[in-house]
Short mmCIF file of C-alpha atoms in Angstrom, two decimals:
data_model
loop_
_atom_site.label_atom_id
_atom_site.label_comp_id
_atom_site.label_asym_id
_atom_site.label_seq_id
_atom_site.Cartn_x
_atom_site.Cartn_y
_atom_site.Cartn_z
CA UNK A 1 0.00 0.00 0.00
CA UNK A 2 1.34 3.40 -0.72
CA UNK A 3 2.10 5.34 2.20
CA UNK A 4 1.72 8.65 0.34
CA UNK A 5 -1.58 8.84 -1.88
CA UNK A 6 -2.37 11.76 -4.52
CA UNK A 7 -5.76 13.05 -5.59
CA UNK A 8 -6.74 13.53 -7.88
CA UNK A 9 -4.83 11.37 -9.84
CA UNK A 10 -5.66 13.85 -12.86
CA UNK A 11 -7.25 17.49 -13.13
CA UNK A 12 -8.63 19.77 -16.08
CA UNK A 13 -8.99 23.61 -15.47
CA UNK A 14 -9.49 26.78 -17.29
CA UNK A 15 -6.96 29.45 -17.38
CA UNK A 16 -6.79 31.87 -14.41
CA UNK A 17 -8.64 29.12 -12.28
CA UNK A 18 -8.02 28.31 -8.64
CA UNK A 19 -7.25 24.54 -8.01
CA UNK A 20 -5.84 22.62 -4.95
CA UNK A 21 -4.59 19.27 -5.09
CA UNK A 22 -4.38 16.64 -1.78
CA UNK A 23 -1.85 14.67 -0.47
CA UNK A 24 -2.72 12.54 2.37
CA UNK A 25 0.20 10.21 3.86
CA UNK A 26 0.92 7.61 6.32
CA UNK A 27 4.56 7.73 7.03
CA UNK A 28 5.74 7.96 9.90
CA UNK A 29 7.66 9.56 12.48
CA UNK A 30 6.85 12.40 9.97
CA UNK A 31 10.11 14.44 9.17
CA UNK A 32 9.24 16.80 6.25
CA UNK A 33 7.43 16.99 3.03
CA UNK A 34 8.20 18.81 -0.07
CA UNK A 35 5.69 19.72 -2.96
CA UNK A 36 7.34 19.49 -6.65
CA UNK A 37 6.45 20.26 -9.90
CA UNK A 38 7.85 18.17 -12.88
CA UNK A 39 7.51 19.35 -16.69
CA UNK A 40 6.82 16.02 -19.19
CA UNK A 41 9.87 14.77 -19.94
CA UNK A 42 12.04 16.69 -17.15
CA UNK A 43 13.32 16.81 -13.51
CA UNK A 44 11.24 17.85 -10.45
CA UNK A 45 11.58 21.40 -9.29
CA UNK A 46 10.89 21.68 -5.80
CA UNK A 47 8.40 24.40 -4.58
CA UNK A 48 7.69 23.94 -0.96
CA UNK A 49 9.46 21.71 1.70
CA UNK A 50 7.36 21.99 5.10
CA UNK A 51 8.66 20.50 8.61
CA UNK A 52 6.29 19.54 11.00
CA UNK A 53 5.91 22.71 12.82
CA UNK A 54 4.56 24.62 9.85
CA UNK A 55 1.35 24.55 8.17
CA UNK A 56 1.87 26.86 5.53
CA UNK A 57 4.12 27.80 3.40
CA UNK A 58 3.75 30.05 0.06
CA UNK A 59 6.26 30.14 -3.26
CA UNK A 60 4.26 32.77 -5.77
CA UNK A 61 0.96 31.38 -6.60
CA UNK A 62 1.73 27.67 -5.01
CA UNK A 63 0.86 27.69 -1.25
CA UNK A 64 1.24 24.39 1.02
CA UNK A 65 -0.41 23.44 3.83
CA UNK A 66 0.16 20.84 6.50
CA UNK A 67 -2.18 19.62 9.14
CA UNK A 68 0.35 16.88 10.69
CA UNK A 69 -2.23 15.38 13.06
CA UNK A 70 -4.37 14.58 10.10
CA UNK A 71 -2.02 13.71 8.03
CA UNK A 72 -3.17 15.67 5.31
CA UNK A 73 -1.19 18.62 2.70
CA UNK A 74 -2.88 20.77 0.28
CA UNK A 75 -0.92 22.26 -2.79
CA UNK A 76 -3.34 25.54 -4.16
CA UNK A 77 -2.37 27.33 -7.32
CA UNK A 78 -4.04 30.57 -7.37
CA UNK A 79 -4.72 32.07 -10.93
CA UNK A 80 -3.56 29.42 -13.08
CA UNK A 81 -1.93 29.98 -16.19
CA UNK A 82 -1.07 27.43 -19.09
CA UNK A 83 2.98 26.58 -17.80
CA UNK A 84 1.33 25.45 -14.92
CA UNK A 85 0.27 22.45 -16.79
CA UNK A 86 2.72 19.07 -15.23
CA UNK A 87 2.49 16.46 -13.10
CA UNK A 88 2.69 17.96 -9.26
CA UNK A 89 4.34 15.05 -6.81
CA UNK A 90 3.98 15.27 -2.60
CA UNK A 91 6.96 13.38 -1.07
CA UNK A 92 7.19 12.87 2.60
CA UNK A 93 10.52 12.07 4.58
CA UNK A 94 10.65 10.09 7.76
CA UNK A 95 12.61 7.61 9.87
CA UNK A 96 11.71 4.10 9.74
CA UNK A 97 13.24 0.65 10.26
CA UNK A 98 16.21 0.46 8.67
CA UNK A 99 17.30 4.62 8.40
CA UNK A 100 15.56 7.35 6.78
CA UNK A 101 13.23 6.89 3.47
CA UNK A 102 11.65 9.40 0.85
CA UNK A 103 8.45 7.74 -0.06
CA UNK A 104 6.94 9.48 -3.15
CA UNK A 105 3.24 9.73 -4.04
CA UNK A 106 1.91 8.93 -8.15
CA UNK A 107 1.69 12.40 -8.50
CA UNK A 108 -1.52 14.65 -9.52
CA UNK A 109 -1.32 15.46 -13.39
CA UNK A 110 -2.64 19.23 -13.92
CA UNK A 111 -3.99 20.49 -17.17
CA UNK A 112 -4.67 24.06 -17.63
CA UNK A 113 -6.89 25.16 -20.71
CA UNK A 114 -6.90 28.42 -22.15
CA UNK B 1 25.06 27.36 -8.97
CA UNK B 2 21.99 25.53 -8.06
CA UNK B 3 21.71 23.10 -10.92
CA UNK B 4 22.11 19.16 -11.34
CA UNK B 5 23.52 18.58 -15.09
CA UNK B 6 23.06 15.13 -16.89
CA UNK B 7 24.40 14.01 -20.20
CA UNK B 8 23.05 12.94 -22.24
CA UNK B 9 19.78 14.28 -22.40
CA UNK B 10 18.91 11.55 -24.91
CA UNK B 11 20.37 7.93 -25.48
CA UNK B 12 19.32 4.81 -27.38
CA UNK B 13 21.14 1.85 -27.40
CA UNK B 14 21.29 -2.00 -28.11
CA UNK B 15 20.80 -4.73 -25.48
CA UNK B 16 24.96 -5.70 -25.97
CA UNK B 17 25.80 -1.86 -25.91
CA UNK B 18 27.75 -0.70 -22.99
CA UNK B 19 26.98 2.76 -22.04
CA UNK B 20 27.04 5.54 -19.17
CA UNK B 21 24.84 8.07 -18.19
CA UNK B 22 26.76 11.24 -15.91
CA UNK B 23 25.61 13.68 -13.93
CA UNK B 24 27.24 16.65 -11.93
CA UNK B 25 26.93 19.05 -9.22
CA UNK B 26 28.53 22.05 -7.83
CA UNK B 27 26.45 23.26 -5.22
CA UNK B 28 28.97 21.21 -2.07
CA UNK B 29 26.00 18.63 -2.12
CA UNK B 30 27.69 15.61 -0.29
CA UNK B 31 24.60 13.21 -1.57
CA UNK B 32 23.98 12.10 -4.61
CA UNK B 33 20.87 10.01 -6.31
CA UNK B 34 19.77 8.13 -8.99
CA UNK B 35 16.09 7.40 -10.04
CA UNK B 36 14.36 5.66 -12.70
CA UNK B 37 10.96 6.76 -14.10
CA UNK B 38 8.50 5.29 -16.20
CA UNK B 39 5.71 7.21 -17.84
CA UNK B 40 3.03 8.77 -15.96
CA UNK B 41 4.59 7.41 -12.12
CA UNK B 42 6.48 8.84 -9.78
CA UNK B 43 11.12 8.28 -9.84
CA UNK B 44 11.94 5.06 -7.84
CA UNK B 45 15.48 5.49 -5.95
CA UNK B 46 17.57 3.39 -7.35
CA UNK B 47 21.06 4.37 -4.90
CA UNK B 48 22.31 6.95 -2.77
CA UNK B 49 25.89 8.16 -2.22
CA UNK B 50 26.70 9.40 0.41
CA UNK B 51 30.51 11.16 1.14
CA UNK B 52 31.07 9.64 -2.07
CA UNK B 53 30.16 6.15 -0.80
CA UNK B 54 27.45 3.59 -1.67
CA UNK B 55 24.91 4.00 1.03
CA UNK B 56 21.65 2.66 -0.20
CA UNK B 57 21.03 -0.16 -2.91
CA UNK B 58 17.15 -0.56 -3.68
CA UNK B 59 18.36 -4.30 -5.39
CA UNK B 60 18.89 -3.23 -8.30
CA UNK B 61 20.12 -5.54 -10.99
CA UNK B 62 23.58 -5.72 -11.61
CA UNK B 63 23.27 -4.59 -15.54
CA UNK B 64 23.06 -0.83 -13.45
CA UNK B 65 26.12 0.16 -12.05
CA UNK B 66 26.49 3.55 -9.91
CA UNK B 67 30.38 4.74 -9.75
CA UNK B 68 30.83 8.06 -7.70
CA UNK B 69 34.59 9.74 -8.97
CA UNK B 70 33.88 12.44 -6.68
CA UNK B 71 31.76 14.56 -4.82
CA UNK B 72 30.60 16.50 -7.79
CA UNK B 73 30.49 13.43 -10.28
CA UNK B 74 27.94 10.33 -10.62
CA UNK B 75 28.18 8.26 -13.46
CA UNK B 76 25.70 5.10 -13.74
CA UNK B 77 27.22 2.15 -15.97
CA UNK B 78 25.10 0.28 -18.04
CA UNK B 79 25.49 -2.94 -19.68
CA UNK B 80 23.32 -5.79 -21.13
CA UNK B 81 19.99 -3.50 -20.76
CA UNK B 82 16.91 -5.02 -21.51
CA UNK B 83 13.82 -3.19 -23.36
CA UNK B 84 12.02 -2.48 -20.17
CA UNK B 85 14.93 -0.50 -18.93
CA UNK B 86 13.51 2.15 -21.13
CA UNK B 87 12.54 5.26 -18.69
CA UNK B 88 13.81 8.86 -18.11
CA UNK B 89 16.94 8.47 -15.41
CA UNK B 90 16.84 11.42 -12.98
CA UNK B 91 19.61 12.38 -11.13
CA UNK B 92 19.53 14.40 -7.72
CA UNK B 93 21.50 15.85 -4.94
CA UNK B 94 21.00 17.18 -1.48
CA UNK B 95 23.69 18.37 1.46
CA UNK B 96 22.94 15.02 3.26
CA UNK B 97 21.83 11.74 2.55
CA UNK B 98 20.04 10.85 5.44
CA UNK B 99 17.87 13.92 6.43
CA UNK B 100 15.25 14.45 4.65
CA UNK B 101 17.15 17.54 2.87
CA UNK B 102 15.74 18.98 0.01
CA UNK B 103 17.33 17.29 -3.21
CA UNK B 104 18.05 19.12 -6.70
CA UNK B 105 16.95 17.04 -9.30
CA UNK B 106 18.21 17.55 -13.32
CA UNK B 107 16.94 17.31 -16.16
CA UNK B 108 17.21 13.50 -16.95
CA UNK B 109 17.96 11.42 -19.57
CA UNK B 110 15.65 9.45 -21.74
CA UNK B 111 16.83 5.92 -22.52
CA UNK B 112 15.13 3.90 -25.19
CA UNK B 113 16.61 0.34 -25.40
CA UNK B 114 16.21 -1.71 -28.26
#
């Protein structure tokens, strides 16, 4: 079972939209997780990382939350435009048996329509 | 600099071709990654370096081969690929292996074996 799960696994918007996308994990002890962004065909760019102490964190238009007693992240993208458009992964950190581990979620493909 | 290079960006080869894939840093990362990618899921680690040793190993077959020259270089060897070896290797870096840092990926490099 994946410990990190994505929804919704795909998403259609217009141009200048609002959208937010879920992450919901079980991993843990929780040590951060990171929102990225990755372009068909090219590496993830990271746009938030988040400890457990915050629940919010902002890069432009992208703004994270974290509710770690839930176990629950948000990604919203506020005004979409057409770059936006790419697959947008959660990936939570933690220790576990064995030494630390990245576990990465299937991702949430955005499209935005002009 | 805060950018992961990886040559080639494109590569097709044979299932006797010997080939390597290289990547390199100059941000003082001391960790270094490789991940494999198939369409439409998320990168699957396939080692760490760490201090320019071998730390983790997610069994992958021997026809992969990670080599680590130094702490800017990672080259991954391959030999005796098979067709479903085709996927988009990603490379990434962080300041440490082990804490959950925030890791630089690049740009990849599509490999089509035939």
């Amino acid at each position: 079972k994946n410990q990190v799960e994505q929804s919704p696994q795909s998403l259609i918007i217009l141009e200048g939209k609002n959208c937010t996308l879920q992450c919901n994990y079980t991993v843990s002890p929780f040590s951060n997780l990171r929102w990225y962004k990755q372009d068909t065909g090219r590496g993830p760019v990271s746009l938030t990382i988040m400890t457990f102490s915050e629940n919010t964190k902002s890069n432009g238009r992208y703004t994270a939350t974290l509710d770690a007693d839930t176990k629950q992240s948000s990604l919203h993208i506020t005004a979409s435009q057409l770059s936006d458009s790419a697959s947008y992964i959660c990936v939570v950190s933690a220790w576990g048996t064995g030494g630390f581990k990245t576990i990465f979620g299937a991702g949430t493909r955005l499209f935005v329509k002009a | 600099d805060t950018e992961v290079t990886q040559t080639p960006k494109h590569l097709v080869m044979g299932m006797t071709n010997k080939k390597s894939l290289k990547c390199e840093q100059h941000m003082g990362h001391r960790a270094m990654y490789w991940y494999k990618q198939k369409a439409k899921k998320p990168p699957e680690l396939m080692f760490v370096y760490s201090y320019e040793k071998l730390s983790i190993n997610e069994s992958v077959p021997s026809r992969f081969s990670p080599e680590c020259p130094n702490s800017s270089l990672l080259n991954l060897h391959l030999h005796a690929l098979q067709p479903e070896d085709s996927a988009l290797y990603l490379c990434a870096s962080s300041q440490g292996a082990l804490t959950g840092d925030e890791q630089y990926f690049g740009p990849g490099t599509r490999l089509t074996v035939t």
